[in-house]
Coordinates of C-alpha atoms and ligand atoms in Angstrom, one line a residue:
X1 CA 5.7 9.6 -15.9
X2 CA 9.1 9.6 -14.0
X3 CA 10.0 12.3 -11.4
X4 CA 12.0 15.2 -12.2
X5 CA 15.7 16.4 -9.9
X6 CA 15.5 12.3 -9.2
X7 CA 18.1 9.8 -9.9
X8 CA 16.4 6.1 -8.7
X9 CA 19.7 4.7 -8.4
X10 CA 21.1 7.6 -6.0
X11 CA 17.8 7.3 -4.1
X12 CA 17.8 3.4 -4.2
X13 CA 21.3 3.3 -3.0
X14 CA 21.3 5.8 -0.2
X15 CA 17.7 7.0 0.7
X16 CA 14.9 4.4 0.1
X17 CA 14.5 2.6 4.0
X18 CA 17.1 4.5 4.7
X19 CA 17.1 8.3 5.2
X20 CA 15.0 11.7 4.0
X21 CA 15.2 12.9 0.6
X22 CA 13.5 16.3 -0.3
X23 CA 12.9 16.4 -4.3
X24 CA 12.0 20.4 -5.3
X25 CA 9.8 20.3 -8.7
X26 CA 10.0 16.6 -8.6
X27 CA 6.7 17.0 -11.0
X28 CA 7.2 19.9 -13.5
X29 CA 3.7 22.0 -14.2
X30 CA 1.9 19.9 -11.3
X31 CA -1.8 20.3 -11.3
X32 CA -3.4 19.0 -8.3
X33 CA -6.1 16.3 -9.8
X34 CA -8.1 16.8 -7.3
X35 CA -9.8 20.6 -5.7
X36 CA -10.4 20.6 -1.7
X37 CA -14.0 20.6 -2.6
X38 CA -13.5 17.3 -4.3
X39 CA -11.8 15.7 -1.4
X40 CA -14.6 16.7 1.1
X41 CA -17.2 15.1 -1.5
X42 CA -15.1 11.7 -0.9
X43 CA -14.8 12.0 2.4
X44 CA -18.6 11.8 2.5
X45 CA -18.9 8.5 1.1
X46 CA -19.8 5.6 2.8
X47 CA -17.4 3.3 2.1
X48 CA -14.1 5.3 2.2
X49 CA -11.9 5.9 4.9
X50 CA -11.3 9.3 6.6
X51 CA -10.4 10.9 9.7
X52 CA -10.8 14.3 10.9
X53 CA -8.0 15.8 13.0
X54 CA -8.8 19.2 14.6
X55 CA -5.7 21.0 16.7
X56 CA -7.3 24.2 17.6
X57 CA -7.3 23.0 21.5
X58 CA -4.9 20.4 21.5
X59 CA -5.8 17.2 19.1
X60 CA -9.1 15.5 18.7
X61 CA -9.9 12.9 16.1
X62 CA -12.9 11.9 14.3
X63 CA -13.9 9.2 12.1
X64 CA -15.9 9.6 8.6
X65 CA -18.0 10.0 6.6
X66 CA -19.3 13.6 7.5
X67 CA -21.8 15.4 6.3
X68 CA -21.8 19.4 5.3
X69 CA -23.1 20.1 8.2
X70 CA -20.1 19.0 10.3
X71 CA -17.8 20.7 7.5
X72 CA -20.0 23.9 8.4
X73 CA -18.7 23.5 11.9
X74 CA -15.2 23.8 11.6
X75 CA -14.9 27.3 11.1
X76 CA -13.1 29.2 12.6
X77 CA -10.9 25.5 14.0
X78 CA -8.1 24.6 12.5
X79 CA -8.2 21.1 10.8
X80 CA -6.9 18.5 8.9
X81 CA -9.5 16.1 6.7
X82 CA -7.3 12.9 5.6
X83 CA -8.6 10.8 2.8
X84 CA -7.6 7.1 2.8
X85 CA -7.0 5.3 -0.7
X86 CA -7.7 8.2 -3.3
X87 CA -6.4 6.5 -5.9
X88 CA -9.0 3.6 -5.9
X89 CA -11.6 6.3 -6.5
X90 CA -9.9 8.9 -8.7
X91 CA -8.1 7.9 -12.1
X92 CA -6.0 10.5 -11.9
X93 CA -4.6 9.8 -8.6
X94 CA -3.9 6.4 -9.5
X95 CA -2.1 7.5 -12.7
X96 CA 0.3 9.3 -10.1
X97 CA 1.5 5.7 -8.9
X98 CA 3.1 5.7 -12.1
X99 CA 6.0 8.0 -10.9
X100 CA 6.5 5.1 -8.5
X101 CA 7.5 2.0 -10.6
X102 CA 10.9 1.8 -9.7
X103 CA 9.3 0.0 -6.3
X104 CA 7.4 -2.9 -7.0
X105 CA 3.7 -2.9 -7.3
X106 CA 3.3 -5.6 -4.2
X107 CA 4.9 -2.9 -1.8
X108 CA 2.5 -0.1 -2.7
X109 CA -0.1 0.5 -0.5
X110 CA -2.1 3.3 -0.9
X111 CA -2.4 7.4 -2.1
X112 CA -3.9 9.3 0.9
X113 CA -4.8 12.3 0.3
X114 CA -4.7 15.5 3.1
X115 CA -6.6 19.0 3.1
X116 CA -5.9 21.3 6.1
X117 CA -6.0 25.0 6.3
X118 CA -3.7 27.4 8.0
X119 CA -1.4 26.1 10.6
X120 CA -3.4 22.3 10.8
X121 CA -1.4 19.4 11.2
X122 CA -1.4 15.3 12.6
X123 CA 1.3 16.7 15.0
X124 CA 4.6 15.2 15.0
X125 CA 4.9 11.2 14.6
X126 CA 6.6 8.2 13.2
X127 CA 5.3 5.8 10.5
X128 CA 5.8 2.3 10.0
X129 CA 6.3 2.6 6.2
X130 CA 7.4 4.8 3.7
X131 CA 5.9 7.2 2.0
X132 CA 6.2 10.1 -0.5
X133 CA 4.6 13.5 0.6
X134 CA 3.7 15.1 -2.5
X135 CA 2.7 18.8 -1.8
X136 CA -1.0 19.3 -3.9
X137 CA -1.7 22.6 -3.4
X138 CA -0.7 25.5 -0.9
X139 CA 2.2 25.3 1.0
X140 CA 3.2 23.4 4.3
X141 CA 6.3 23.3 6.2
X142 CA 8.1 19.6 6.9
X143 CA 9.8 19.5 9.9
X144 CA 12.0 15.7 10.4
X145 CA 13.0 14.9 13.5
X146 CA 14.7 11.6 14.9
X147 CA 14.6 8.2 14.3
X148 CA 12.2 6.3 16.4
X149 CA 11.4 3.0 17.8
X150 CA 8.9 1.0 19.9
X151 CA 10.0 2.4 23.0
X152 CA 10.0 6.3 21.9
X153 CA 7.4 7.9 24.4
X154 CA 4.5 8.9 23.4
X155 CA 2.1 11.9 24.3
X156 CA -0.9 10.1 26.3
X157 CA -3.9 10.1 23.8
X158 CA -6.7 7.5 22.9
X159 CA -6.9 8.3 18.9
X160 CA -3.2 9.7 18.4
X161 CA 0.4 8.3 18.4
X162 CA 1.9 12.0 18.8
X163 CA 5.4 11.9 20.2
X164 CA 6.6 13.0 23.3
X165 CA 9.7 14.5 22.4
X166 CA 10.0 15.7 19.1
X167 CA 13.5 17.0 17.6
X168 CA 13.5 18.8 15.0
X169 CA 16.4 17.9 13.0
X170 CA 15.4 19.6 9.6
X171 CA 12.6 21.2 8.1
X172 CA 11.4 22.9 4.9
X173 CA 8.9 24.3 3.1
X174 CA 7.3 22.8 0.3
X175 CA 5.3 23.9 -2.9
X176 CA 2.9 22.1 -5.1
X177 CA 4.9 19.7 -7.1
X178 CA 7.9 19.2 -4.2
X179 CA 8.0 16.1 -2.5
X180 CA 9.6 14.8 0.6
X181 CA 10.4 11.3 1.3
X182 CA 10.5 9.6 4.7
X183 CA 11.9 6.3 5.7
X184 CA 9.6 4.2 8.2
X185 CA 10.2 5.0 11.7
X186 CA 11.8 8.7 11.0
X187 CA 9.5 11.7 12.8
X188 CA 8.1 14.2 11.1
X189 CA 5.7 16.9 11.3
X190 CA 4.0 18.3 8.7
X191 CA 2.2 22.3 9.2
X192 CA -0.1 23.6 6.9
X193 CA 0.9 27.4 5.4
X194 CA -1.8 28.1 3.4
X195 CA -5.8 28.0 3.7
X196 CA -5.7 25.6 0.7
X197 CA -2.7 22.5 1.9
X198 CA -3.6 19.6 0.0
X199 CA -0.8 17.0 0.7
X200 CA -0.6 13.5 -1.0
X201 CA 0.5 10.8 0.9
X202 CA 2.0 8.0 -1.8
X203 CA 2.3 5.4 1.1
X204 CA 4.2 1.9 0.9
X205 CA 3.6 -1.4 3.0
X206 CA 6.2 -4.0 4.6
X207 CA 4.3 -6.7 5.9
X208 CA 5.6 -7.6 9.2
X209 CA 6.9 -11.3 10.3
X210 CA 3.6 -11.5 12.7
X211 CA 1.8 -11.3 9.8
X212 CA 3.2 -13.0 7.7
X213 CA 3.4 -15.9 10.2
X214 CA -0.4 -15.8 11.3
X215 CA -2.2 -15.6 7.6
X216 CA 0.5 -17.8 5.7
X217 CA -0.7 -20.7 9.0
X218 CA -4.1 -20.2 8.3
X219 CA -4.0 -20.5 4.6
X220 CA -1.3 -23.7 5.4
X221 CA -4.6 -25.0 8.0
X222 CA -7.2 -24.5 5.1
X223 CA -5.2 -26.5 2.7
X224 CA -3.9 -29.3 4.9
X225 CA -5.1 -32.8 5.8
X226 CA -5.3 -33.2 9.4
X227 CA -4.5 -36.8 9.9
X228 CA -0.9 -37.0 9.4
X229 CA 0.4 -37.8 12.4
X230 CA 3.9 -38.4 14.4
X231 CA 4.9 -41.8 13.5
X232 CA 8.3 -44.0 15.2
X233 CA 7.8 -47.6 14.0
X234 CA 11.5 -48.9 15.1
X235 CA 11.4 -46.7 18.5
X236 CA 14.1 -48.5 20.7
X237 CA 13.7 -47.1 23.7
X238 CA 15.0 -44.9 26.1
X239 CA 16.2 -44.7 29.4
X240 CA 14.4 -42.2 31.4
X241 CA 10.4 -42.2 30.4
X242 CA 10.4 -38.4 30.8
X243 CA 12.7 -37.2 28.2
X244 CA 11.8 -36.0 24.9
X245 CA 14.8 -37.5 23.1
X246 CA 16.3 -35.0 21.1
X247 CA 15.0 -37.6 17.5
X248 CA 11.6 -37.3 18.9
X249 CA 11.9 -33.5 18.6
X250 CA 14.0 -33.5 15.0
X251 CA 10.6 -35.8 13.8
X252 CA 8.5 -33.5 15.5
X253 CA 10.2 -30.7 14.1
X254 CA 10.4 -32.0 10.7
X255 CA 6.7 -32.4 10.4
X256 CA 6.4 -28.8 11.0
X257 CA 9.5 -27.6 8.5
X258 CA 8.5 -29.8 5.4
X259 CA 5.1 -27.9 5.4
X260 CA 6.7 -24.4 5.9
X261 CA 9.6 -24.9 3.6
X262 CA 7.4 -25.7 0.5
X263 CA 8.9 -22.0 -1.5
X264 CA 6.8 -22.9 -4.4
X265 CA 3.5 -23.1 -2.5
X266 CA 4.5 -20.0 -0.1
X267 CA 5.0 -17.6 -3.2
X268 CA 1.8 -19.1 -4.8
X269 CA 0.1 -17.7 -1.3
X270 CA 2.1 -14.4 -1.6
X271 CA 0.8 -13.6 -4.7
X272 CA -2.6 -13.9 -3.3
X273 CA -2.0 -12.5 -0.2
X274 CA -0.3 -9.2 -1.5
X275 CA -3.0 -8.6 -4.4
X276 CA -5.7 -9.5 -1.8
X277 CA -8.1 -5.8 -2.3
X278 CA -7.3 -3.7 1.0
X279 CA -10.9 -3.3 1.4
X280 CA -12.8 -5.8 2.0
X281 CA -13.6 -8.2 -1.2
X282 CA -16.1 -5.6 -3.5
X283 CA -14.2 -3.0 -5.7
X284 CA -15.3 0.2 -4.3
X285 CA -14.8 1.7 -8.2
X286 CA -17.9 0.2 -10.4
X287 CA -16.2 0.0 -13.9
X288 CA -18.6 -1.7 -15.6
X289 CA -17.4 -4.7 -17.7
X290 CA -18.1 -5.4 -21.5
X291 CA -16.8 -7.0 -24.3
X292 CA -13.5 -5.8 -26.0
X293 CA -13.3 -4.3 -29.6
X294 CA -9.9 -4.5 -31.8
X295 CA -8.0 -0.7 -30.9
X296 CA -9.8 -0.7 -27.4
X297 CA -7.5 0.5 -24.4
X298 CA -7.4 -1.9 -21.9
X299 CA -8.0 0.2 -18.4
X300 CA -6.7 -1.6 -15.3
X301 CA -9.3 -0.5 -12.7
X302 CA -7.6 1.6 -10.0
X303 CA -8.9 -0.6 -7.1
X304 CA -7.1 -3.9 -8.4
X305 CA -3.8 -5.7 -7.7
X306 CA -1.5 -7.3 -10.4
X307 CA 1.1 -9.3 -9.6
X308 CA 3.0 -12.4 -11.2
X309 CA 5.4 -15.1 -10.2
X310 CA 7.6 -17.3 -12.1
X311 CA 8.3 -15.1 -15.0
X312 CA 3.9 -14.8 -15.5
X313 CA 3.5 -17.8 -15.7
X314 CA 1.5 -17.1 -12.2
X315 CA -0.9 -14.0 -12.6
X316 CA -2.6 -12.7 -9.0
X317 CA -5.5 -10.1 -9.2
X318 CA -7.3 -8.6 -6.1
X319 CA -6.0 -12.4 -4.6
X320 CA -7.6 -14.3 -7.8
X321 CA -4.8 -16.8 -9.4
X322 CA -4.3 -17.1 -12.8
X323 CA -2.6 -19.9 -14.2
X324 CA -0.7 -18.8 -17.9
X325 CA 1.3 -20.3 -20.3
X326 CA 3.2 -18.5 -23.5
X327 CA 1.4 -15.8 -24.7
X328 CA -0.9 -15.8 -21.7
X329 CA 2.2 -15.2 -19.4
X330 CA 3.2 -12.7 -21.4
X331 CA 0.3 -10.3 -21.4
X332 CA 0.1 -11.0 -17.6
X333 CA 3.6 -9.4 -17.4
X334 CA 2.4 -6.4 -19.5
X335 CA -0.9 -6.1 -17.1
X336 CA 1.1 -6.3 -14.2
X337 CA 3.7 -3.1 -15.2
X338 CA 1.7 -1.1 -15.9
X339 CA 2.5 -0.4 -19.7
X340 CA -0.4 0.7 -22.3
X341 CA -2.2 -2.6 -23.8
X342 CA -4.1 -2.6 -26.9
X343 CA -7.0 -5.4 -27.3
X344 CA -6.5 -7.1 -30.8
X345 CA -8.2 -9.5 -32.7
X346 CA -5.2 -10.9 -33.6
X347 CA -4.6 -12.0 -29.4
X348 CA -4.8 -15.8 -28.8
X349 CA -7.9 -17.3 -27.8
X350 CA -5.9 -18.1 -24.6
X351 CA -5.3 -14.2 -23.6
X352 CA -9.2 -13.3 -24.7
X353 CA -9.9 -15.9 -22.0
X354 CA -8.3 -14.4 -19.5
X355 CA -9.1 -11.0 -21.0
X356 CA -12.4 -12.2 -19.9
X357 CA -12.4 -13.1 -16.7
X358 CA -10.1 -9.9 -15.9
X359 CA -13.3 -8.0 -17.2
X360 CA -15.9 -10.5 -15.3
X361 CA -13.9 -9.8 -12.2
X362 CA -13.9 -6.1 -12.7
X363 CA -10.2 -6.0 -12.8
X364 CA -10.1 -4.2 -16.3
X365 CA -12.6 -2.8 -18.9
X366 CA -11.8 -1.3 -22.2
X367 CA -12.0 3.0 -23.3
Ligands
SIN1 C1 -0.6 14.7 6.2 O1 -0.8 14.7 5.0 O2 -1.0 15.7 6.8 C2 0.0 13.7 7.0 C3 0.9 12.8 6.2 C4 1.9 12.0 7.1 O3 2.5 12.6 8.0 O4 2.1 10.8 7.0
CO2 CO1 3.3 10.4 8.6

């Protein structure tokens, strides 16, 4: 699927991190995959994230799951019902992330998926990451506003990052099959025109240097022997006791760099930290797995991760590693984008293998 009124290099070049783009009919013939009905049914579920925000009386938010109960009691509010990680869930959903390949699969986060009716909103706010709002169903006016930072104020609330001072610097209204794209850090507001908004949030992740810095030093402390220690046979001496001589801190330092400057090992932990499953280690889908027949689709399950390193010769799914030679590498380079794959009798015993333990894992099954 690629997006219609789009050019990716235009974007690439001047919008992507950078500033708004609104795409009108960016998917031709757009049918939501998913009725509001269906979304309320997720958001029901134990294991899936989802928040409630009602703006009737100013904003109040509620975690899931609900119940029909509390559904029954928002008449007559006005509400939002956001639905975290859709596509894990819902085939379809996922399939939309296929508009999306021109950004690589480690940067994708999620699809969240947003019902309100007439007039609901999160209120105006800044993201830290980019997304794509695809409008569902219904209509709802965008508003963008300016670019923010850690010290734009803030509206005082326990649940909420609403802004203080929101200007609105553009605004439109989009139909089912329109998108908007905003940059990280840029305000918007989104309003709900219709009874029936469904808005899909195709979301993107940066990791930040905190955390790259705090989980690549615990993996480093997992993997490490502890009893290498500062050594200076041939110290020869120094004049004041209480200096740290500036060698002492270059060997000091050094013992610190030549653990942290191993590239080879630090993209081995990227690839499992980036496919690591954003919830928790269990697949929340439950594609069963089963032997392969020759002709049988291979289906990636829409809860997994693929990524590879060193032209596939390092395959990463949901943060397992896979080490692959020749034709192995190569069918991790087709898993990981995303292309159709055909099992085949005629595949080495090297790629059944890993076939395999894709299948074991629950990674992929076959039609
Ligand atoms: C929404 O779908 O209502 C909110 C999406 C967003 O502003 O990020
Ligand atoms: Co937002």
């Amino acid at each position: 699927m690629t997006l219609h009124n789009f050019d990716v290099g235009n974007f690439l070049k001047h919008h992507w991190q950078q500033k708004p783009l609104l795409i009108r009919d960016a998917i031709p013939n757009w049918q939501s995959p998913l009725e509001p009905d269906e979304l309320a049914g997720l958001a029901c579920e134990e294991d899936i994230e989802t928040r409630l925000i009602i703006s009737s009386d100013g904003y109040e938010m509620r975690h899931g799951p609900f119940d029909g109960d509390q559904f029954a009691a928002l008449e007559n509010k006005i509400y939002t019902l956001l639905v975290q990680a859709v596509d894990h869930h819902i085939p379809e959903v996922s399939a939309l992330l296929n508009a999306f390949r021109f950004i690589p699969n480690w940067r994708i986060d999620d699809v969240m998926v947003s019902y309100a009716n007439e007039g609901g909103g999160v209120g105006a706010h800044y993201d830290q990451y980019d997304v794509f709002l695809l409008q569902g169903l219904g209509q709802r006016r965008w508003q963008i506003g300016q670019m923010c930072d850690g010290n734009t104020a803030l509206l005082p609330h326990d649940d909420l990052r609403l802004m203080a001072d929101f200007q609105v610097k553009d605004e439109w209204v989009l139909s089912a099959g329109d998108i908007l794209y905003v940059p990280p850090m840029i305000a918007h507001n989104g309003i709900a025109q219709s009874d029936d908004c469904m808005t899909y949030s195709i979301g993107f992740r940066a990791p930040s240097q905190y955390e790259l810095i705090s989980h690549y030093s615990d993996y480093l402390l997992d993997n490490m022997q502890a009893d290498m220690r500062y050594q200076d046979a041939g110290f020869h001496g120094q004049d004041n006791s209480g200096a740290i001589a500036e060698n002492s801190i270059d060997r000091l330092h050094k013992m610190i760099l030549s653990k942290i400057s191993d590239k080879a090992d630090f993209a081995h932990w990227l690839g499992k930290f980036v496919s690591a499953p954003k919830y928790g280690e269990s697949h929340p889908s439950d594609i069963m797995a089963h032997n392969m027949q020759n002709g049988d689709e291979i289906i990636r399950n829409p809860a997994s991760r693929f990524v590879y390193t060193d032209d596939g010769r390092s395959l990463y799914v949901d943060g397992i590693y896979y080490d692959c030679t020749g034709e192995t590498a190569n069918f991790a380079k087709a898993l990981c984008s995303y292309v159709a794959l055909i099992y085949q009798d005629s595949m080495s015993d090297d790629v059944k293998t890993l076939i395999q333990k894709l299948c074991t894992q629950n990674a992929i099954c076959s039609s």
